Short mmCIF file of C-alpha atoms and ligand atoms in Angstrom, two decimals:
data_model
loop_
_atom_site.label_atom_id
_atom_site.label_comp_id
_atom_site.label_asym_id
_atom_site.label_seq_id
_atom_site.Cartn_x
_atom_site.Cartn_y
_atom_site.Cartn_z
CA MET A 1 -63.74 -167.25 -116.16
CA LEU A 2 -60.34 -168.20 -114.77
CA GLN A 3 -61.13 -171.85 -115.19
CA SER A 4 -62.11 -171.29 -118.81
CA MET A 5 -58.56 -170.08 -119.33
CA GLY A 6 -57.07 -173.02 -117.48
CA LYS A 7 -56.21 -170.89 -114.43
CA ASP A 8 -57.08 -170.98 -110.79
CA ILE A 9 -57.47 -168.27 -108.14
CA LYS A 10 -54.52 -169.85 -106.32
CA THR A 11 -52.34 -168.83 -109.27
CA PHE A 12 -52.79 -165.24 -108.15
CA PRO A 13 -51.89 -165.11 -104.47
CA LEU A 14 -51.57 -161.96 -102.45
CA PRO A 15 -48.11 -160.42 -102.70
CA PRO A 16 -45.87 -161.52 -99.82
CA ILE A 17 -45.37 -159.02 -97.02
CA MET A 18 -41.67 -158.36 -96.78
CA ASP A 19 -41.00 -156.31 -93.72
CA ALA A 20 -37.29 -156.34 -93.12
CA TYR A 21 -37.41 -153.13 -91.16
CA ASP A 22 -35.74 -153.17 -87.80
CA ASP A 23 -35.90 -150.27 -85.35
CA ALA A 24 -32.37 -151.00 -84.30
CA ILE A 25 -30.87 -149.77 -87.57
CA GLY A 26 -31.58 -146.22 -86.46
CA THR A 27 -33.12 -145.06 -89.74
CA ALA A 28 -36.71 -143.91 -89.88
CA ARG A 29 -38.99 -146.45 -91.50
CA GLU A 30 -40.10 -143.95 -94.14
CA VAL A 31 -36.53 -143.42 -95.20
CA TYR A 32 -35.54 -147.08 -94.96
CA GLU A 33 -38.43 -148.23 -97.11
CA GLU A 34 -37.52 -145.82 -99.86
CA GLU A 35 -33.81 -146.46 -99.68
CA ILE A 36 -34.13 -150.18 -100.32
CA ILE A 37 -35.93 -149.72 -103.63
CA GLU A 38 -33.51 -150.79 -106.34
CA PRO A 39 -33.86 -148.94 -109.63
CA ALA A 40 -34.23 -151.18 -112.64
CA ALA A 41 -31.20 -150.74 -114.87
CA GLY A 42 -33.45 -150.63 -117.91
CA ASP A 43 -35.35 -147.67 -116.48
CA VAL A 44 -32.22 -145.53 -116.16
CA ALA A 45 -31.43 -146.18 -119.81
CA LEU A 46 -34.90 -144.99 -120.80
CA LYS A 47 -33.74 -141.41 -120.43
CA ASP A 48 -32.18 -141.65 -123.86
CA CYS A 49 -35.62 -142.32 -125.28
CA LEU A 50 -37.32 -139.29 -123.77
CA ASN A 51 -38.93 -137.07 -126.35
CA LYS A 52 -38.16 -133.37 -126.48
CA GLU A 53 -40.87 -132.26 -124.06
CA GLN A 54 -40.16 -135.07 -121.63
CA ARG A 55 -36.47 -134.27 -121.79
CA ALA A 56 -37.09 -130.60 -121.01
CA ALA A 57 -39.18 -131.54 -117.96
CA TYR A 58 -36.62 -134.14 -116.92
CA ASP A 59 -33.73 -131.67 -117.09
CA LYS A 60 -35.62 -128.99 -115.24
CA ILE A 61 -36.73 -131.26 -112.41
CA LEU A 62 -33.35 -132.91 -112.03
CA SER A 63 -31.65 -129.57 -111.98
CA ALA A 64 -33.94 -128.44 -109.14
CA VAL A 65 -32.90 -131.51 -107.18
CA ASP A 66 -29.22 -131.36 -108.04
CA THR A 67 -28.80 -127.70 -107.26
CA ASP A 68 -30.70 -128.10 -104.02
CA GLN A 69 -33.07 -125.35 -105.03
CA GLY A 70 -36.22 -127.39 -104.78
CA GLY A 71 -39.23 -126.82 -106.94
CA LEU A 72 -42.82 -127.70 -107.44
CA PHE A 73 -43.77 -128.88 -110.91
CA PHE A 74 -47.12 -129.72 -112.33
CA VAL A 75 -46.84 -132.16 -115.21
CA ASP A 76 -50.00 -132.23 -117.26
CA GLY A 77 -51.04 -133.72 -120.58
CA PRO A 78 -53.68 -135.91 -122.17
CA GLY A 79 -53.78 -139.59 -121.30
CA GLY A 80 -51.01 -141.65 -122.86
CA THR A 81 -48.65 -138.77 -123.55
CA GLY A 82 -45.89 -140.12 -121.34
CA LYS A 83 -46.21 -138.56 -117.89
CA THR A 84 -45.76 -141.83 -116.02
CA TYR A 85 -42.90 -142.70 -118.33
CA LEU A 86 -41.21 -139.46 -117.31
CA TYR A 87 -41.67 -140.27 -113.61
CA ARG A 88 -40.25 -143.73 -114.17
CA VAL A 89 -37.06 -142.28 -115.64
CA LEU A 90 -36.78 -139.61 -112.95
CA LEU A 91 -37.25 -142.15 -110.17
CA ALA A 92 -34.68 -144.49 -111.66
CA THR A 93 -32.12 -141.74 -112.27
CA LEU A 94 -32.29 -140.35 -108.75
CA ARG A 95 -32.41 -143.74 -107.08
CA SER A 96 -29.38 -144.86 -109.05
CA GLN A 97 -27.57 -141.82 -107.61
CA GLY A 98 -28.43 -142.95 -104.09
CA LYS A 99 -31.06 -140.28 -103.67
CA ILE A 100 -34.49 -140.89 -102.30
CA ALA A 101 -37.25 -140.44 -104.81
CA VAL A 102 -40.69 -141.23 -103.52
CA ALA A 103 -43.36 -142.38 -105.93
CA THR A 104 -46.85 -141.71 -104.75
CA ALA A 105 -50.20 -141.49 -106.41
CA THR A 106 -53.67 -140.82 -105.21
CA SER A 107 -55.01 -144.18 -106.36
CA GLY A 108 -53.68 -147.69 -105.93
CA VAL A 109 -53.80 -148.40 -109.64
CA ALA A 110 -51.78 -145.30 -110.50
CA ALA A 111 -49.30 -146.11 -107.73
CA SER A 112 -48.83 -149.67 -108.95
CA ILE A 113 -47.48 -148.62 -112.34
CA MET A 114 -44.65 -146.58 -110.84
CA PRO A 115 -41.64 -148.53 -109.55
CA GLY A 116 -41.82 -148.54 -105.77
CA GLY A 117 -45.09 -146.62 -105.99
CA ARG A 118 -47.40 -146.24 -103.01
CA THR A 119 -50.57 -144.37 -102.46
CA ALA A 120 -49.98 -141.00 -100.86
CA HIS A 121 -52.41 -141.96 -98.14
CA SER A 122 -50.30 -144.92 -97.26
CA ARG A 123 -46.97 -143.12 -97.52
CA PHE A 124 -47.97 -140.06 -95.51
CA LYS A 125 -50.47 -141.77 -93.25
CA ILE A 126 -53.29 -139.53 -94.33
CA PRO A 127 -56.56 -140.81 -92.96
CA LEU A 128 -58.99 -142.05 -95.56
CA THR A 129 -61.80 -140.38 -93.74
CA ILE A 130 -60.83 -136.84 -94.66
CA ASP A 131 -64.06 -135.41 -95.91
CA ASP A 132 -62.77 -132.31 -97.58
CA ASP A 133 -60.78 -132.92 -100.74
CA ALA A 134 -59.16 -129.52 -100.63
CA VAL A 135 -57.77 -130.21 -97.21
CA GLY A 136 -56.59 -133.64 -98.29
CA ALA A 137 -54.86 -132.27 -101.37
CA PHE A 138 -53.25 -129.49 -99.44
CA MET A 139 -51.99 -131.97 -96.90
CA LEU A 140 -50.40 -134.12 -99.56
CA HIS A 141 -48.38 -131.24 -100.85
CA PHE A 142 -47.63 -129.84 -97.50
CA LEU A 143 -46.33 -133.11 -96.19
CA SER A 144 -44.30 -133.74 -99.28
CA LEU A 145 -42.61 -130.40 -98.82
CA VAL A 146 -41.98 -131.09 -95.18
CA TYR A 147 -40.31 -134.34 -96.02
CA ILE A 148 -38.25 -132.82 -98.77
CA ALA A 149 -37.27 -129.84 -96.69
CA SER A 150 -36.24 -132.11 -93.90
CA ARG A 151 -33.85 -133.77 -96.30
CA CYS A 152 -35.47 -137.16 -95.88
CA TYR A 153 -36.40 -137.23 -99.52
CA ASP A 154 -34.97 -135.60 -102.60
CA LEU A 155 -37.89 -135.86 -104.93
CA LEU A 156 -41.52 -136.69 -104.57
CA CYS A 157 -43.70 -137.67 -107.50
CA LEU A 158 -47.41 -137.41 -106.90
CA ASP A 159 -49.19 -138.93 -109.85
CA ASN A 160 -52.82 -138.21 -110.58
CA CYS A 161 -52.88 -135.21 -108.30
CA PRO A 162 -56.55 -134.56 -107.66
CA ASP A 163 -56.46 -130.83 -107.26
CA ARG A 164 -54.23 -128.76 -109.41
CA ASN A 165 -55.51 -125.56 -107.82
CA SER A 166 -53.99 -126.48 -104.52
CA LEU A 167 -50.61 -126.44 -106.20
CA GLN A 168 -51.07 -122.87 -107.21
CA HIS A 169 -51.23 -121.81 -103.61
CA ILE A 170 -47.89 -123.33 -102.86
CA THR A 171 -44.61 -122.05 -104.04
CA VAL A 172 -41.41 -123.55 -102.93
CA PRO A 173 -39.03 -121.34 -101.06
CA VAL A 174 -35.83 -120.55 -102.77
CA PRO A 175 -33.10 -120.71 -100.18
CA MET A 176 -31.56 -117.35 -99.71
CA GLU A 177 -27.96 -116.76 -100.35
CA ARG A 178 -26.17 -116.33 -97.11
CA SER A 179 -24.55 -113.00 -96.87
CA GLU A 180 -20.87 -112.33 -97.02
CA ARG A 181 -21.01 -111.36 -93.39
CA SER A 182 -22.32 -114.76 -92.31
CA ARG A 183 -19.85 -116.59 -94.48
CA ARG A 184 -17.00 -114.64 -93.01
CA ALA A 185 -18.33 -115.19 -89.52
CA ARG A 186 -18.46 -118.90 -90.07
CA GLN A 187 -14.98 -118.91 -91.49
CA ASP A 188 -13.76 -117.09 -88.42
CA ASN A 189 -15.68 -119.57 -86.35
CA LYS A 190 -17.26 -116.61 -84.61
CA TRP A 191 -20.25 -114.45 -84.93
CA ARG A 192 -20.75 -111.12 -83.32
CA SER A 193 -23.93 -110.48 -81.45
CA ARG A 194 -25.77 -107.19 -81.49
CA ARG A 195 -23.92 -106.14 -78.40
CA GLY A 196 -20.55 -107.06 -79.73
CA ARG A 197 -19.97 -110.25 -77.78
CA SER A 198 -18.35 -113.01 -79.77
CA ARG A 199 -19.62 -116.52 -79.70
CA SER A 200 -18.73 -119.71 -81.43
CA CYS A 201 -20.91 -120.31 -84.44
CA THR A 202 -19.76 -123.66 -85.71
CA ARG A 203 -22.90 -125.50 -84.79
CA ARG A 204 -25.43 -122.80 -85.39
CA SER A 205 -26.21 -124.02 -88.83
CA CYS A 206 -28.40 -126.75 -87.48
CA TRP A 207 -30.72 -124.65 -85.38
CA THR A 208 -34.32 -125.48 -85.64
CA TRP A 209 -36.25 -122.45 -84.60
CA MET A 210 -39.65 -122.90 -83.16
CA THR A 211 -42.18 -120.87 -81.37
CA LEU A 212 -44.43 -123.20 -79.52
CA THR A 213 -47.49 -122.01 -77.79
CA ALA A 214 -49.85 -124.82 -78.57
CA PRO A 215 -51.62 -126.96 -76.01
CA GLN A 216 -49.56 -129.33 -73.98
CA THR A 217 -50.47 -132.56 -75.70
CA GLN A 218 -49.84 -131.14 -79.14
CA ARG A 219 -46.54 -129.72 -78.14
CA LEU A 220 -45.17 -133.10 -77.24
CA ASN A 221 -46.22 -134.43 -80.57
CA TRP A 222 -44.35 -131.66 -82.30
CA ILE A 223 -41.24 -132.75 -80.51
CA ASP A 224 -41.66 -136.25 -81.83
CA PHE A 225 -42.23 -134.83 -85.23
CA LEU A 226 -39.16 -132.64 -85.25
CA GLU A 227 -37.08 -135.42 -83.86
CA ARG A 228 -38.10 -137.48 -86.80
CA LEU A 229 -37.05 -134.66 -89.07
CA HIS A 230 -33.62 -134.76 -87.54
CA GLY A 231 -33.98 -131.32 -86.05
CA LYS A 232 -31.91 -131.53 -82.96
CA ARG A 233 -31.20 -128.01 -81.81
CA MET A 234 -34.27 -126.13 -80.91
CA LEU A 235 -35.18 -122.87 -79.44
CA LEU A 236 -38.44 -123.24 -77.67
CA MET A 237 -40.40 -120.23 -76.63
CA ASP A 238 -43.09 -121.43 -74.44
CA ASN A 239 -45.87 -119.92 -72.43
CA SER A 240 -47.14 -123.10 -70.99
CA MET A 241 -48.78 -123.17 -67.62
CA ASN A 242 -47.28 -126.61 -67.18
CA TRP A 243 -43.86 -125.43 -68.05
CA ASN A 244 -41.90 -127.65 -65.72
CA GLN A 245 -43.62 -130.78 -66.82
CA PHE A 246 -43.14 -129.97 -70.45
CA GLU A 247 -39.54 -129.02 -70.10
CA SER A 248 -38.72 -132.19 -68.20
CA MET A 249 -40.43 -134.34 -70.75
CA LEU A 250 -38.62 -132.61 -73.56
CA TYR A 251 -35.24 -133.10 -72.01
CA ALA A 252 -36.00 -136.64 -71.02
CA ARG A 253 -37.11 -137.40 -74.54
CA LEU A 254 -34.10 -135.89 -76.23
CA TYR A 255 -31.29 -136.36 -73.79
CA GLY A 256 -32.47 -138.57 -70.98
CA THR A 257 -31.65 -135.78 -68.51
CA ARG A 258 -33.37 -132.90 -66.83
CA PRO A 259 -32.42 -129.27 -67.38
CA ASP A 260 -30.40 -127.45 -64.75
CA VAL A 261 -32.03 -124.10 -65.10
CA ARG A 262 -35.69 -123.71 -64.34
CA ASP A 263 -38.07 -120.91 -65.00
CA ALA A 264 -35.33 -118.84 -66.49
CA LEU A 265 -33.69 -118.18 -69.74
CA ALA A 266 -31.42 -121.09 -70.45
CA LEU A 267 -29.39 -120.39 -73.52
CA SER A 268 -26.46 -122.59 -74.19
CA ASP A 269 -24.80 -124.56 -76.92
CA THR A 270 -26.21 -127.77 -75.60
CA HIS A 271 -28.87 -128.30 -78.19
CA VAL A 272 -32.00 -127.07 -76.54
CA CYS A 273 -32.68 -123.59 -75.38
CA THR A 274 -35.75 -123.10 -73.33
CA VAL A 275 -37.46 -119.91 -72.34
CA ALA A 276 -40.01 -119.84 -69.60
CA ARG A 277 -43.17 -117.87 -69.23
CA SER A 278 -41.78 -115.38 -66.76
CA CYS A 279 -38.95 -114.30 -69.03
CA GLN A 280 -40.53 -112.38 -71.81
CA GLY A 281 -38.04 -109.57 -71.47
CA ALA A 282 -35.18 -112.00 -71.72
CA LEU A 283 -36.86 -113.65 -74.63
CA GLN A 284 -37.06 -110.38 -76.49
CA GLU A 285 -33.36 -109.93 -76.00
CA LEU A 286 -32.74 -113.41 -77.15
CA ILE A 287 -34.67 -112.84 -80.33
CA LEU A 288 -32.78 -109.68 -81.08
CA ASP A 289 -29.49 -111.38 -80.44
CA GLU A 290 -30.03 -114.77 -81.95
CA CYS A 291 -32.32 -114.37 -84.93
CA PRO A 292 -29.68 -113.08 -87.30
CA ASN A 293 -27.80 -116.29 -86.67
CA VAL A 294 -30.55 -118.75 -87.27
CA LEU A 295 -29.83 -120.96 -90.23
CA GLY A 296 -32.33 -123.63 -89.51
CA ASN A 297 -34.74 -125.44 -91.69
CA PHE A 298 -37.97 -124.53 -90.08
CA VAL A 299 -39.80 -121.79 -88.39
CA VAL A 300 -42.85 -123.14 -86.72
CA CYS A 301 -45.07 -120.60 -85.10
CA LEU A 302 -48.10 -121.88 -83.36
CA ARG A 303 -50.90 -119.70 -82.15
CA GLU A 304 -51.31 -116.04 -81.78
CA SER A 305 -50.87 -115.72 -78.09
CA TRP A 306 -47.38 -114.34 -78.40
CA SER A 307 -48.15 -112.31 -81.40
CA ASN A 308 -45.76 -109.49 -80.67
CA LEU A 309 -42.86 -111.76 -79.99
CA THR A 310 -43.57 -113.76 -83.06
CA LYS A 311 -43.68 -110.60 -85.10
CA LEU A 312 -40.40 -109.52 -83.64
CA THR A 313 -38.90 -112.90 -84.44
CA LEU A 314 -40.11 -112.81 -87.99
CA ASN A 315 -38.89 -109.32 -88.57
CA ARG A 316 -35.49 -110.16 -87.21
CA ILE A 317 -35.24 -113.23 -89.35
CA GLY A 318 -36.60 -111.36 -92.31
CA ILE A 319 -33.86 -108.81 -92.28
CA SER A 320 -31.17 -111.38 -91.81
CA ASP A 321 -29.95 -113.90 -94.30
CA VAL A 322 -31.56 -117.02 -93.05
CA GLN A 323 -32.01 -120.13 -95.05
CA ILE A 324 -35.49 -120.95 -94.03
CA ARG A 325 -37.35 -123.60 -95.89
CA ILE A 326 -40.75 -123.69 -94.41
CA LEU A 327 -42.57 -121.28 -92.22
CA MET A 328 -45.83 -122.32 -90.78
CA LEU A 329 -48.09 -119.93 -89.05
CA VAL A 330 -50.95 -121.48 -87.26
CA GLY A 331 -54.05 -119.50 -86.56
CA PHE A 332 -52.70 -116.19 -87.79
CA ASP A 333 -55.34 -114.38 -89.73
CA GLN A 334 -53.47 -111.24 -90.57
CA LEU A 335 -50.49 -112.38 -92.48
CA GLU A 336 -49.93 -108.97 -93.96
CA GLU A 337 -48.82 -107.83 -90.54
CA PHE A 338 -45.67 -109.76 -91.13
CA ASN A 339 -42.95 -109.12 -93.56
CA LEU A 340 -43.20 -112.45 -95.29
CA THR A 341 -42.25 -111.67 -98.84
CA TRP A 342 -38.98 -113.45 -98.28
CA CYS A 343 -40.43 -116.74 -97.36
CA TRP A 344 -42.88 -119.40 -98.38
CA CYS A 345 -45.69 -119.36 -95.93
CA PRO A 346 -48.78 -121.48 -96.02
CA LEU A 347 -51.37 -120.63 -93.48
CA ILE A 348 -52.09 -123.71 -91.46
CA THR A 349 -55.31 -123.45 -89.59
CA ASP A 350 -56.43 -125.44 -86.63
CA ARG A 351 -58.29 -127.92 -88.74
CA LEU A 352 -55.27 -128.67 -90.88
CA LEU A 353 -53.12 -128.89 -87.85
CA ALA A 354 -55.48 -131.41 -86.35
CA ILE A 355 -55.22 -133.55 -89.44
CA LEU A 356 -51.49 -133.17 -89.52
CA HIS A 357 -51.18 -134.35 -85.97
CA ALA A 358 -53.70 -137.10 -86.32
CA SER A 359 -52.15 -138.47 -89.45
CA THR A 360 -48.43 -138.08 -89.32
CA LEU A 361 -47.16 -137.91 -85.85
CA PRO A 362 -46.33 -140.86 -83.70
CA ASN A 363 -47.87 -141.24 -80.29
CA VAL A 364 -50.84 -139.06 -81.06
CA THR A 365 -53.15 -139.47 -78.14
CA GLN A 366 -56.89 -139.63 -78.39
CA GLU A 367 -56.91 -136.74 -75.97
CA SER A 368 -55.02 -134.47 -78.36
CA VAL A 369 -57.19 -135.43 -81.31
CA ASP A 370 -60.32 -134.85 -79.25
CA TYR A 371 -59.01 -131.50 -78.14
CA TYR A 372 -58.73 -130.26 -81.68
CA GLN A 373 -61.95 -131.78 -82.78
CA HIS A 374 -63.76 -129.90 -80.07
CA HIS A 375 -61.90 -126.63 -80.26
CA CYS A 376 -61.46 -126.11 -83.95
CA GLU A 377 -63.84 -123.65 -85.37
CA VAL A 378 -61.69 -122.09 -88.03
CA GLU A 379 -62.08 -123.84 -91.32
CA TYR A 380 -59.39 -124.02 -93.94
N1 ATP B 1 -40.48 -141.30 -124.88
C1 ATP B 1 -41.14 -142.45 -125.01
N2 ATP B 1 -40.60 -143.45 -125.73
C2 ATP B 1 -41.24 -144.62 -125.86
N3 ATP B 1 -42.44 -144.90 -125.31
C3 ATP B 1 -43.02 -143.96 -124.59
C4 ATP B 1 -42.41 -142.68 -124.39
N4 ATP B 1 -43.22 -141.94 -123.60
C5 ATP B 1 -44.29 -142.72 -123.31
N5 ATP B 1 -44.17 -143.92 -123.90
C6 ATP B 1 -45.12 -145.02 -123.85
O1 ATP B 1 -46.42 -144.50 -124.09
C7 ATP B 1 -47.38 -145.19 -123.30
C8 ATP B 1 -48.16 -144.16 -122.49
O2 ATP B 1 -47.26 -143.48 -121.60
P1 ATP B 1 -47.64 -143.16 -120.11
O3 ATP B 1 -48.34 -144.32 -119.47
O4 ATP B 1 -46.41 -142.66 -119.45
O5 ATP B 1 -48.68 -141.99 -120.34
P2 ATP B 1 -49.43 -141.12 -119.26
O6 ATP B 1 -49.40 -139.73 -119.75
O7 ATP B 1 -48.92 -141.38 -117.90
O8 ATP B 1 -50.89 -141.70 -119.40
P3 ATP B 1 -52.12 -141.58 -118.37
O9 ATP B 1 -52.44 -140.13 -118.24
O10 ATP B 1 -53.21 -142.36 -119.06
O11 ATP B 1 -51.67 -142.22 -117.09
C9 ATP B 1 -46.63 -146.16 -122.44
O12 ATP B 1 -46.69 -147.44 -123.03
C10 ATP B 1 -45.20 -145.64 -122.47
O13 ATP B 1 -44.27 -146.70 -122.31
#
């Protein structure tokens, strides 16, 4: 057929692989690859041609990005009504402002018609072998929110979303207004603990608050993950039997040093606060003291084993004025126990967690994947 048109297969070579990424630049590959996409000047100008409905969607979505409020929008319409056109303009506008807009689609064909488009499976490293569409769809949205919340990306377009229902289960958290008290405290460069002691609060805004009680191998992967999300200050509550080993690895990974304090509450301003198994009383105090001052991006609560402490943590955070973007509870069946009306909270079960680890985290070991495959009985 090609020959009949005077062509040859050699006229259509594979696109060249241009991998200019270099670890040494210190930017994550996912961010680098999106940052280098140049918006076509013509695409930015297309915004003047948007029709009324497209313009309304464009304004609403851009406003959610510009005001830092976030949002989850489902753009629907019959074929040929201009959805991809809208994405094209949005992508170009944000990219021309130096923001990172990620164009993904669930099929290669759909991805190829968006500038810089990639399949979601490729972008988020979702394994193609996922057998349950609902899980796959949920993961797409979940990961997109994680990336956006982590400030890696400003906007994510997911064209040809396979499962609109999964969107209905997800609402995006609206960051809470910080109270006057916190603002004043920050201005004074002090905050007052429950017992009236004053401490410096200048760096508290970057706390990442985690409760980690997952198996050893998984825990290390979470550290990689959070590192990638630029979360540097962490409070780890841990009930690991292998506490010393874990703690050493954590410190070595983050700081190249070992902690001074072992098997004790070690709370300081030096980025990582660790709490050992034997210190539950101290931990309780810590929660009461520190939670009102957490302004981090994430609360990650894994497992039920410290249910009471987790509940205490959540209640403390709930009554404070925390700007929490994503709360994940893993393996908690009774969400109503918690006062969660203030926060977006998907329930991540073991199965989802296994996929998350297997697909997105670096250095996932076969051992950790096997662990979940053999121990996961709860289905999403
Ligand atoms: N406001 C507009 N001004 C001019 N052309 C437009 C406008 N909106 C869409 N188009 C054109 O209409 C055609 C169909 O638009 P588009 O591909 O965006 O539709 P779609 O809803 O994504 O379709 P599908 O669901 O089949 O993917 C394209 O050629 C596009 O350039």
